[in-house]
Short mmCIF file of C-alpha atoms in Angstrom, two decimals:
data_model
loop_
_atom_site.label_atom_id
_atom_site.label_comp_id
_atom_site.label_asym_id
_atom_site.label_seq_id
_atom_site.Cartn_x
_atom_site.Cartn_y
_atom_site.Cartn_z
CA MET S 241 0.07 -0.02 0.20
CA PRO S 242 1.05 2.92 -0.97
CA TYR S 243 1.20 5.97 1.81
CA GLU S 244 -0.94 8.67 2.46
CA GLN S 245 -0.61 12.67 3.18
CA LEU S 246 -2.04 13.62 6.51
CA LYS S 247 -4.27 16.42 5.94
CA ILE S 248 -2.72 18.69 9.21
CA SER S 249 -1.38 21.64 8.43
CA THR S 250 2.65 21.96 9.05
CA SER S 251 5.43 23.23 8.05
CA ALA S 252 6.78 19.52 6.85
CA PRO S 253 4.01 17.19 5.42
CA VAL S 254 3.39 13.52 7.35
CA LEU S 255 2.99 10.75 5.13
CA SER S 256 1.37 7.39 6.73
CA TRP S 257 1.39 4.05 5.75
CA ALA S 258 -0.78 3.46 8.63
CA ASN S 259 -4.18 1.39 7.51
CA HIS S 260 -6.24 3.72 10.03
CA ALA S 261 -7.09 7.21 11.10
CA LEU S 262 -4.83 8.46 13.88
CA GLY S 263 -6.35 9.57 16.68
CA SER S 264 -6.87 13.20 18.27
CA GLU S 265 -3.76 12.71 20.65
CA GLU S 266 -1.83 10.83 18.22
CA THR S 267 -2.13 13.64 15.37
CA LYS S 268 -1.20 15.93 17.65
CA MET S 269 1.73 14.35 18.46
CA ALA S 270 2.42 13.84 14.92
CA LYS S 271 1.83 17.48 13.91
CA ASN S 272 4.37 18.37 16.64
CA VAL S 273 7.00 17.03 15.18
CA ALA S 274 6.14 18.14 11.64
CA SER S 275 6.03 21.35 13.00
CA LEU S 276 9.55 22.05 14.20
CA PRO S 277 12.56 23.82 11.86
CA PHE S 278 14.84 21.22 11.88
CA VAL S 279 12.93 18.53 10.07
CA PHE S 280 14.08 17.85 6.73
CA LYS S 281 11.45 17.16 3.86
CA HIS S 282 8.81 15.18 5.73
CA VAL S 283 8.01 12.84 8.66
CA ALA S 284 7.47 8.98 7.89
CA LEU S 285 4.75 7.24 10.14
CA MET S 286 4.90 3.03 9.74
CA PRO S 287 2.17 0.37 9.84
CA ASP S 288 2.35 -0.20 13.58
CA VAL S 289 2.58 3.53 14.66
CA HIS S 290 0.70 4.69 18.39
CA LEU S 291 1.44 7.12 20.90
CA GLY S 292 5.05 7.64 22.49
CA LYS S 293 6.64 10.27 24.05
CA GLY S 294 7.31 13.28 22.73
CA ALA S 295 7.29 11.60 19.13
CA LEU S 296 5.00 8.26 18.22
CA VAL S 297 6.23 4.96 18.42
CA GLY S 298 6.49 3.71 14.81
CA SER S 299 7.78 7.34 13.61
CA VAL S 300 10.68 8.24 11.08
CA VAL S 301 12.14 11.30 11.47
CA ALA S 302 14.67 12.98 9.71
CA THR S 303 16.59 16.24 10.68
CA LYS S 304 19.18 18.47 9.90
CA GLU S 305 21.53 19.90 12.34
CA ALA S 306 19.51 18.81 15.31
CA LEU S 307 18.99 15.31 17.19
CA MET S 308 15.49 15.25 19.72
CA PRO S 309 16.77 12.53 22.74
CA ALA S 310 13.20 11.88 23.95
CA ALA S 311 12.40 11.07 20.30
CA VAL S 312 15.32 8.47 20.08
CA GLY S 313 13.63 7.34 23.87
CA VAL S 314 15.54 5.75 26.65
CA ASP S 315 15.99 2.05 25.57
CA ILE S 316 18.58 3.30 23.07
CA GLY S 317 19.61 0.73 20.11
CA CYS S 318 16.57 -1.37 21.40
CA GLY S 319 16.11 -4.13 18.66
CA MET S 320 15.57 -7.40 17.40
CA ALA S 321 18.21 -10.21 16.77
CA ALA S 322 17.58 -13.73 14.96
CA ILE S 323 19.87 -16.47 13.69
CA LYS S 324 18.46 -19.59 11.25
CA THR S 325 19.85 -22.63 12.23
CA PRO S 326 20.52 -26.32 10.50
CA PHE S 327 17.58 -27.75 12.90
CA VAL S 328 14.23 -28.70 11.54
CA ALA S 329 11.01 -28.73 13.69
CA ASP S 330 10.83 -32.70 14.36
CA GLN S 331 14.24 -32.00 16.45
CA LEU S 332 12.13 -30.30 19.14
CA GLU S 333 9.83 -33.04 19.80
CA GLY S 334 9.41 -33.33 23.84
CA LYS S 335 12.33 -30.93 24.48
CA LEU S 336 10.42 -27.55 24.46
CA LYS S 337 10.38 -27.09 28.27
CA LYS S 338 13.37 -28.34 28.71
CA ILE S 339 14.84 -25.58 26.39
CA ARG S 340 12.44 -22.71 28.07
CA LEU S 341 14.03 -23.75 31.27
CA ASP S 342 17.35 -23.45 30.79
CA LEU S 343 17.19 -20.11 28.52
CA GLU S 344 15.54 -18.64 31.75
CA ALA S 345 18.46 -20.74 34.06
CA ALA S 346 21.01 -18.69 31.96
CA ILE S 347 19.53 -15.50 30.54
CA PRO S 348 18.51 -13.00 33.54
CA VAL S 349 15.16 -11.33 32.69
CA GLY S 350 13.42 -8.71 33.99
CA PHE S 351 16.25 -6.30 36.35
CA ASN S 352 18.11 -9.01 37.11
CA GLU S 353 21.50 -9.34 35.94
CA ASN S 354 24.43 -11.62 35.40
CA LYS S 355 25.94 -13.07 38.86
CA ASP S 356 28.82 -13.46 37.00
CA ILE S 357 30.83 -11.47 33.61
CA GLU S 358 31.80 -14.05 30.90
CA LYS S 359 35.05 -13.30 28.73
CA SER S 360 33.22 -12.24 25.60
CA VAL S 361 31.84 -9.14 28.05
CA THR S 362 35.03 -7.94 29.47
CA ASN S 363 36.97 -8.43 26.30
CA TRP S 364 34.58 -5.92 24.31
CA GLN S 365 37.00 -3.03 23.31
CA ARG S 366 33.99 0.01 23.89
CA TRP S 367 34.58 -0.41 27.79
CA ALA S 368 37.88 1.53 27.34
CA ASP S 369 35.34 4.60 26.40
CA PHE S 370 33.42 4.40 29.39
CA LYS S 371 35.04 7.18 31.32
CA GLN S 372 34.36 9.45 28.26
CA LEU S 373 30.46 8.98 28.88
CA HIS S 374 27.95 11.69 30.99
CA ARG S 375 29.69 11.90 34.17
CA GLY S 376 26.51 10.76 35.64
CA VAL S 377 27.12 7.20 34.77
CA GLN S 378 30.97 6.93 35.76
CA ASP S 379 29.69 4.47 38.95
CA LEU S 380 27.79 1.76 36.79
CA GLN S 381 30.34 0.26 34.76
CA GLY S 382 29.97 -3.05 37.22
CA LYS S 383 26.39 -2.92 36.44
CA ALA S 384 26.60 -2.39 32.44
CA MET S 385 28.82 -5.41 32.06
CA ARG S 386 26.99 -7.84 34.91
CA GLN S 387 23.61 -6.85 32.75
CA MET S 388 25.59 -7.29 29.22
CA GLY S 389 23.52 -11.07 28.07
CA SER S 390 20.74 -10.27 30.33
CA LEU S 391 17.18 -9.50 28.43
CA GLY S 392 15.13 -6.74 30.52
CA GLY S 393 11.48 -6.66 30.65
CA GLY S 394 8.36 -5.39 29.27
CA ASN S 395 7.96 -6.13 25.64
CA HIS S 396 11.35 -8.17 25.44
CA PHE S 397 11.52 -11.74 24.86
CA ILE S 398 13.38 -14.80 23.28
CA GLU S 399 12.02 -17.38 21.00
CA VAL S 400 12.57 -20.42 19.50
CA CYS S 401 10.30 -20.25 16.10
CA ILE S 402 9.78 -22.26 13.21
CA ASP S 403 9.25 -21.36 9.54
CA THR S 404 6.84 -22.17 7.32
CA GLU S 405 9.88 -24.93 5.70
CA ASN S 406 10.11 -26.48 9.10
CA GLN S 407 13.72 -24.70 9.92
CA VAL S 408 14.21 -23.51 13.42
CA TRP S 409 15.18 -20.39 14.27
CA LEU S 410 16.02 -18.52 17.27
CA MET S 411 15.03 -14.74 18.09
CA LEU S 412 15.28 -11.85 20.63
CA HIS S 413 14.72 -8.75 21.61
CA SER S 414 16.31 -6.31 23.75
CA GLY S 415 18.11 -3.38 24.18
CA SER S 416 20.91 -1.05 26.11
CA ARG S 417 19.37 -1.87 29.77
CA ASN S 418 19.94 0.59 32.68
CA ILE S 419 22.85 2.16 31.00
CA GLY S 420 21.20 2.84 28.02
CA ASN S 421 18.15 4.24 29.98
CA VAL S 422 19.96 6.22 32.53
CA LEU S 423 22.30 7.98 29.70
CA ALA S 424 18.91 8.50 28.09
CA GLN S 425 17.28 10.04 31.10
CA CYS S 426 20.40 12.30 31.72
CA HIS S 427 20.56 14.22 28.37
CA ILE S 428 16.57 14.15 27.87
CA SER S 429 16.97 16.56 31.30
CA THR S 430 19.81 18.40 30.02
CA ALA S 431 18.14 19.51 26.56
CA LYS S 432 14.63 20.01 28.46
CA GLU S 433 16.84 22.39 30.88
CA LEU S 434 18.53 24.08 28.04
CA ALA S 435 15.20 25.09 26.23
CA LYS S 436 13.69 26.45 29.25
CA MET S 437 17.44 28.41 29.94
CA THR S 438 17.33 29.77 26.27
CA LYS S 439 13.62 29.99 26.33
CA THR S 440 12.95 27.92 23.19
CA SER S 441 9.07 27.58 22.04
CA LEU S 442 8.34 23.81 21.82
CA PRO S 443 5.05 22.32 20.96
CA ASP S 444 6.06 19.30 23.69
CA PRO S 445 8.75 19.75 26.23
CA ASP S 446 9.72 16.16 25.34
CA LEU S 447 10.75 17.62 21.83
CA ALA S 448 13.63 19.79 23.53
CA TYR S 449 16.70 19.14 21.17
CA PHE S 450 20.19 19.70 21.24
CA VAL S 451 21.86 21.98 17.67
CA ALA S 452 24.71 20.59 15.81
CA GLY S 453 27.99 21.50 16.87
CA THR S 454 26.79 22.38 20.43
CA PRO S 455 29.11 20.63 23.36
CA GLU S 456 25.80 19.00 24.40
CA PHE S 457 24.92 17.64 20.86
CA GLN S 458 28.41 16.20 20.88
CA ALA S 459 28.06 14.57 24.18
CA TYR S 460 24.32 13.48 23.59
CA TRP S 461 26.13 11.46 19.81
CA ARG S 462 29.00 10.04 21.91
CA ASP S 463 27.05 8.71 24.30
CA LEU S 464 24.10 7.40 21.80
CA GLN S 465 26.89 6.02 19.55
CA TRP S 466 28.30 4.18 22.47
CA ALA S 467 24.57 2.85 24.07
CA GLN S 468 24.01 1.68 20.42
CA ASN S 469 26.92 -0.21 20.11
CA TYR S 470 26.13 -1.65 23.57
CA ALA S 471 22.57 -2.57 22.60
CA ARG S 472 23.78 -4.96 19.66
CA VAL S 473 26.92 -6.48 21.83
CA ASN S 474 23.92 -7.44 24.29
CA ARG S 475 21.94 -8.95 21.63
CA ASP S 476 25.12 -10.74 20.63
CA VAL S 477 25.87 -12.14 23.61
CA MET S 478 22.85 -13.48 24.62
CA MET S 479 22.21 -15.19 21.09
CA ALA S 480 25.58 -16.82 21.34
CA ARG S 481 24.06 -18.28 24.90
CA PHE S 482 20.52 -19.10 23.32
CA LYS S 483 22.34 -21.00 20.31
CA ARG S 484 24.36 -23.11 22.73
CA ILE S 485 21.28 -24.13 24.92
CA VAL S 486 20.00 -25.29 21.58
CA GLU S 487 22.55 -27.36 20.45
CA LYS S 488 22.95 -28.74 23.93
CA HIS S 489 19.42 -30.30 23.47
CA LEU S 490 19.22 -30.82 19.67
CA ALA S 491 23.17 -31.80 18.37
CA GLY S 492 24.65 -32.82 21.91
CA GLY S 493 26.50 -29.88 22.44
CA LYS S 494 28.32 -29.95 18.77
CA PRO S 495 28.54 -26.12 17.42
CA THR S 496 26.48 -25.09 14.17
CA LYS S 497 27.07 -22.91 12.06
CA ALA S 498 23.85 -20.56 11.54
CA LEU S 499 22.56 -20.04 8.02
CA LEU S 500 21.63 -16.59 8.53
CA GLU S 501 22.16 -13.87 10.97
CA VAL S 502 20.26 -10.54 11.62
CA ASN S 503 20.93 -8.17 14.06
CA CYS S 504 18.69 -4.50 13.83
CA HIS S 505 18.03 -1.85 15.64
CA HIS S 506 14.70 -0.20 15.62
CA ASN S 507 15.08 2.84 18.35
CA TYR S 508 18.03 4.59 17.55
CA ALA S 509 19.78 7.48 15.33
CA GLU S 510 22.00 7.82 12.49
CA LYS S 511 23.65 9.78 10.25
CA GLU S 512 22.69 8.80 6.44
CA VAL S 513 21.73 10.18 2.93
CA HIS S 514 18.30 11.09 1.70
CA PHE S 515 17.22 12.93 -1.10
CA GLY S 516 20.85 14.18 -1.66
CA GLU S 517 21.44 15.04 1.56
CA ASP S 518 22.95 14.73 4.63
CA VAL S 519 20.59 13.99 7.44
CA TYR S 520 20.20 12.20 10.80
CA VAL S 521 17.74 10.11 10.97
CA THR S 522 15.68 9.19 14.08
CA ARG S 523 13.44 5.85 13.85
CA LYS S 524 11.44 5.13 16.79
CA GLY S 525 10.18 2.01 16.39
CA ALA S 526 11.42 1.62 13.03
CA VAL S 527 13.62 -0.86 11.07
CA ARG S 528 16.17 0.26 8.58
CA ALA S 529 15.21 -0.86 5.17
CA ARG S 530 17.42 -0.11 2.57
CA GLU S 531 17.83 -2.53 -0.65
CA GLU S 532 19.16 -5.90 0.76
CA ASP S 533 18.99 -4.78 4.39
CA TYR S 534 17.71 -7.75 6.11
CA GLY S 535 14.92 -6.58 8.82
CA ILE S 536 12.87 -8.32 11.76
CA ILE S 537 9.40 -7.33 12.28
CA PRO S 538 8.12 -9.35 15.52
CA GLY S 539 4.41 -10.15 16.07
CA SER S 540 2.94 -10.49 19.34
CA MET S 541 3.59 -13.81 21.93
CA GLY S 542 1.05 -15.47 20.17
CA ALA S 543 1.19 -14.19 16.46
CA LYS S 544 3.54 -14.78 13.43
CA SER S 545 6.90 -12.87 13.22
CA PHE S 546 8.62 -11.93 9.80
CA ILE S 547 12.23 -11.65 8.48
CA VAL S 548 12.19 -9.03 5.84
CA LYS S 549 14.33 -7.51 2.75
CA GLY S 550 14.18 -4.08 2.62
CA LYS S 551 13.09 -2.03 -1.06
CA GLY S 552 15.07 0.94 -0.67
CA ASN S 553 11.65 2.81 -0.46
CA HIS S 554 13.18 6.58 -0.25
CA ASP S 555 9.97 8.12 0.90
CA SER S 556 10.19 6.01 4.41
CA TYR S 557 13.89 6.91 5.11
CA CYS S 558 14.39 3.42 3.70
CA SER S 559 12.46 2.01 6.66
CA CYS S 560 9.55 -0.55 7.83
CA SER S 561 7.79 -1.36 10.87
CA HIS S 562 9.17 -2.54 14.21
CA GLY S 563 6.56 -5.19 15.10
CA ALA S 564 2.60 -5.36 15.39
CA GLY S 565 2.54 -1.86 17.70
CA ARG S 566 0.18 -1.82 20.45
CA GLN S 567 -3.59 -1.24 20.17
CA MET S 568 -4.30 -1.08 23.85
CA SER S 569 -2.20 0.42 26.94
CA ARG S 570 -0.69 -2.17 29.67
CA SER S 571 -3.23 -1.11 32.11
CA LYS S 572 -6.34 -1.29 29.68
CA ALA S 573 -4.72 -4.83 28.70
CA LYS S 574 -4.64 -6.02 32.16
CA LYS S 575 -8.61 -5.05 32.36
CA HIS S 576 -9.44 -6.03 29.45
CA PHE S 577 -8.37 -10.06 29.49
CA SER S 578 -8.51 -12.39 32.10
CA LEU S 579 -5.84 -15.89 32.67
CA ASP S 580 -7.85 -17.58 30.52
CA ASP S 581 -7.81 -15.08 27.71
CA LEU S 582 -4.13 -16.03 28.13
CA ILE S 583 -4.28 -19.50 27.94
CA GLU S 584 -6.43 -19.44 24.94
CA GLN S 585 -4.37 -16.65 22.85
CA THR S 586 -1.03 -18.49 23.32
CA GLN S 587 -2.46 -22.11 22.98
CA GLY S 588 0.84 -24.67 21.69
CA ILE S 589 2.96 -22.19 23.05
CA GLU S 590 5.57 -22.93 25.89
CA CYS S 591 5.35 -19.80 27.69
CA ARG S 592 4.69 -18.60 31.11
CA LYS S 593 0.93 -18.21 31.74
CA ASP S 594 0.24 -16.25 34.70
CA GLU S 595 -0.69 -12.90 35.36
CA GLY S 596 2.80 -11.23 35.30
CA VAL S 597 2.44 -11.21 31.47
CA LEU S 598 -0.89 -10.62 30.99
CA ASP S 599 -0.15 -6.43 29.62
CA GLU S 600 1.79 -8.67 26.69
CA ILE S 601 -1.60 -10.88 25.63
CA PRO S 602 -1.82 -11.13 21.87
CA GLY S 603 -4.54 -9.21 21.78
CA ALA S 604 -3.40 -6.16 22.84
CA TYR S 605 -1.24 -5.60 19.71
CA LYS S 606 -2.88 -5.18 16.30
CA PRO S 607 -2.91 -8.13 13.99
CA ILE S 608 0.51 -8.61 12.12
CA ASP S 609 -0.85 -9.60 8.95
CA GLU S 610 -2.81 -6.14 8.27
CA VAL S 611 0.44 -4.64 9.71
CA MET S 612 2.37 -6.49 7.12
CA ASN S 613 0.22 -5.74 4.01
CA HIS S 614 0.41 -1.76 4.51
CA GLN S 615 4.33 -2.11 3.65
CA SER S 616 4.67 -4.27 0.90
CA ASP S 617 6.36 -1.41 -0.75
CA LEU S 618 8.72 -1.06 1.70
CA VAL S 619 9.80 -4.81 2.46
CA GLU S 620 9.43 -8.15 1.00
CA VAL S 621 9.28 -11.16 3.09
CA VAL S 622 12.24 -13.77 2.99
CA ALA S 623 10.79 -15.82 6.13
CA THR S 624 7.53 -16.20 8.10
CA LEU S 625 7.95 -17.19 11.60
CA LYS S 626 5.68 -19.26 14.41
CA GLN S 627 7.14 -18.89 17.66
CA VAL S 628 6.92 -22.30 19.94
CA VAL S 629 8.77 -21.20 22.61
CA CYS S 630 8.68 -17.89 24.22
CA VAL S 631 10.30 -16.11 27.38
CA LYS S 632 9.05 -13.11 28.35
CA GLY S 633 11.19 -10.53 30.41
#
């Protein structure tokens, strides 16, 4: 489906790939961002777009000479990783629960962290840059090292999936943990203070920004890049453990070679060239989808997920959706659904089935097939996956 231009009056147009009319709050949020003087050309909204903080989740914003820390968000570098294994579905028979229990024992979830720091973590070269990060995080290096290789909470997950050809895939969703959150909060606070001090007029305080070339911008950019790298390596560390666990159960512990590996951010900012100009692109709940880029678009914990390849659509700033997108808040989901609903909607999946994950029930998310149908001009589907094991944060 091609995009439609929202009928709002802003200095930059808003192009939407969503298959629904935005609500009043969503429209206001889109209008606020598109009205900023440094927004380049237009704002792109992905099919899974929904309310966020400052900027919509599922939005892609290109800017000239400025960045908004709250538009990137507090989970800097949050994203997905997946590998296609040489295993087939029949090999999982009778082993799903054991795999789930081993995953829960090996990979800390929620606020938990690793008791021991493995060699692959201590060897990460970017620890040498930690002392250069924001002064407010200098006592957090030990915690950051123990949390590398941990999942976090909320909608983060680890899944064993099977594709339509019965091939086994390993997939996970996580970000930069506490260190990314703290760095983001430090810079968001600085941007807001700076806006007050300079009496900068903003449609929303959460759209406070840094101007390129200033010390504040340079400090944020340095910390942002570090946290994005941390998030990517965090996923790599977990995936290596995940792979070893599956190999233990399916290959007697013998190492195997992945047939395809994907690791992509969906909450981040990068320098890119679009429409012949150098810009900063902020993807808040969106995946880069240049030609031949591989990406991951997960559904909910009871729905299909997709491995995709980008088509390089420049109107979307070469982007696609990052998932199904919520259609119901966490609090509303807990009120609307029961434990019986959760059990029914996750039938056939080895996962937690308790009230602690009720806010992640599939019914709280948009139908993933509809989301995919509205971005056929952004990506092509490489593999369609269905989970058989799901570990939630």
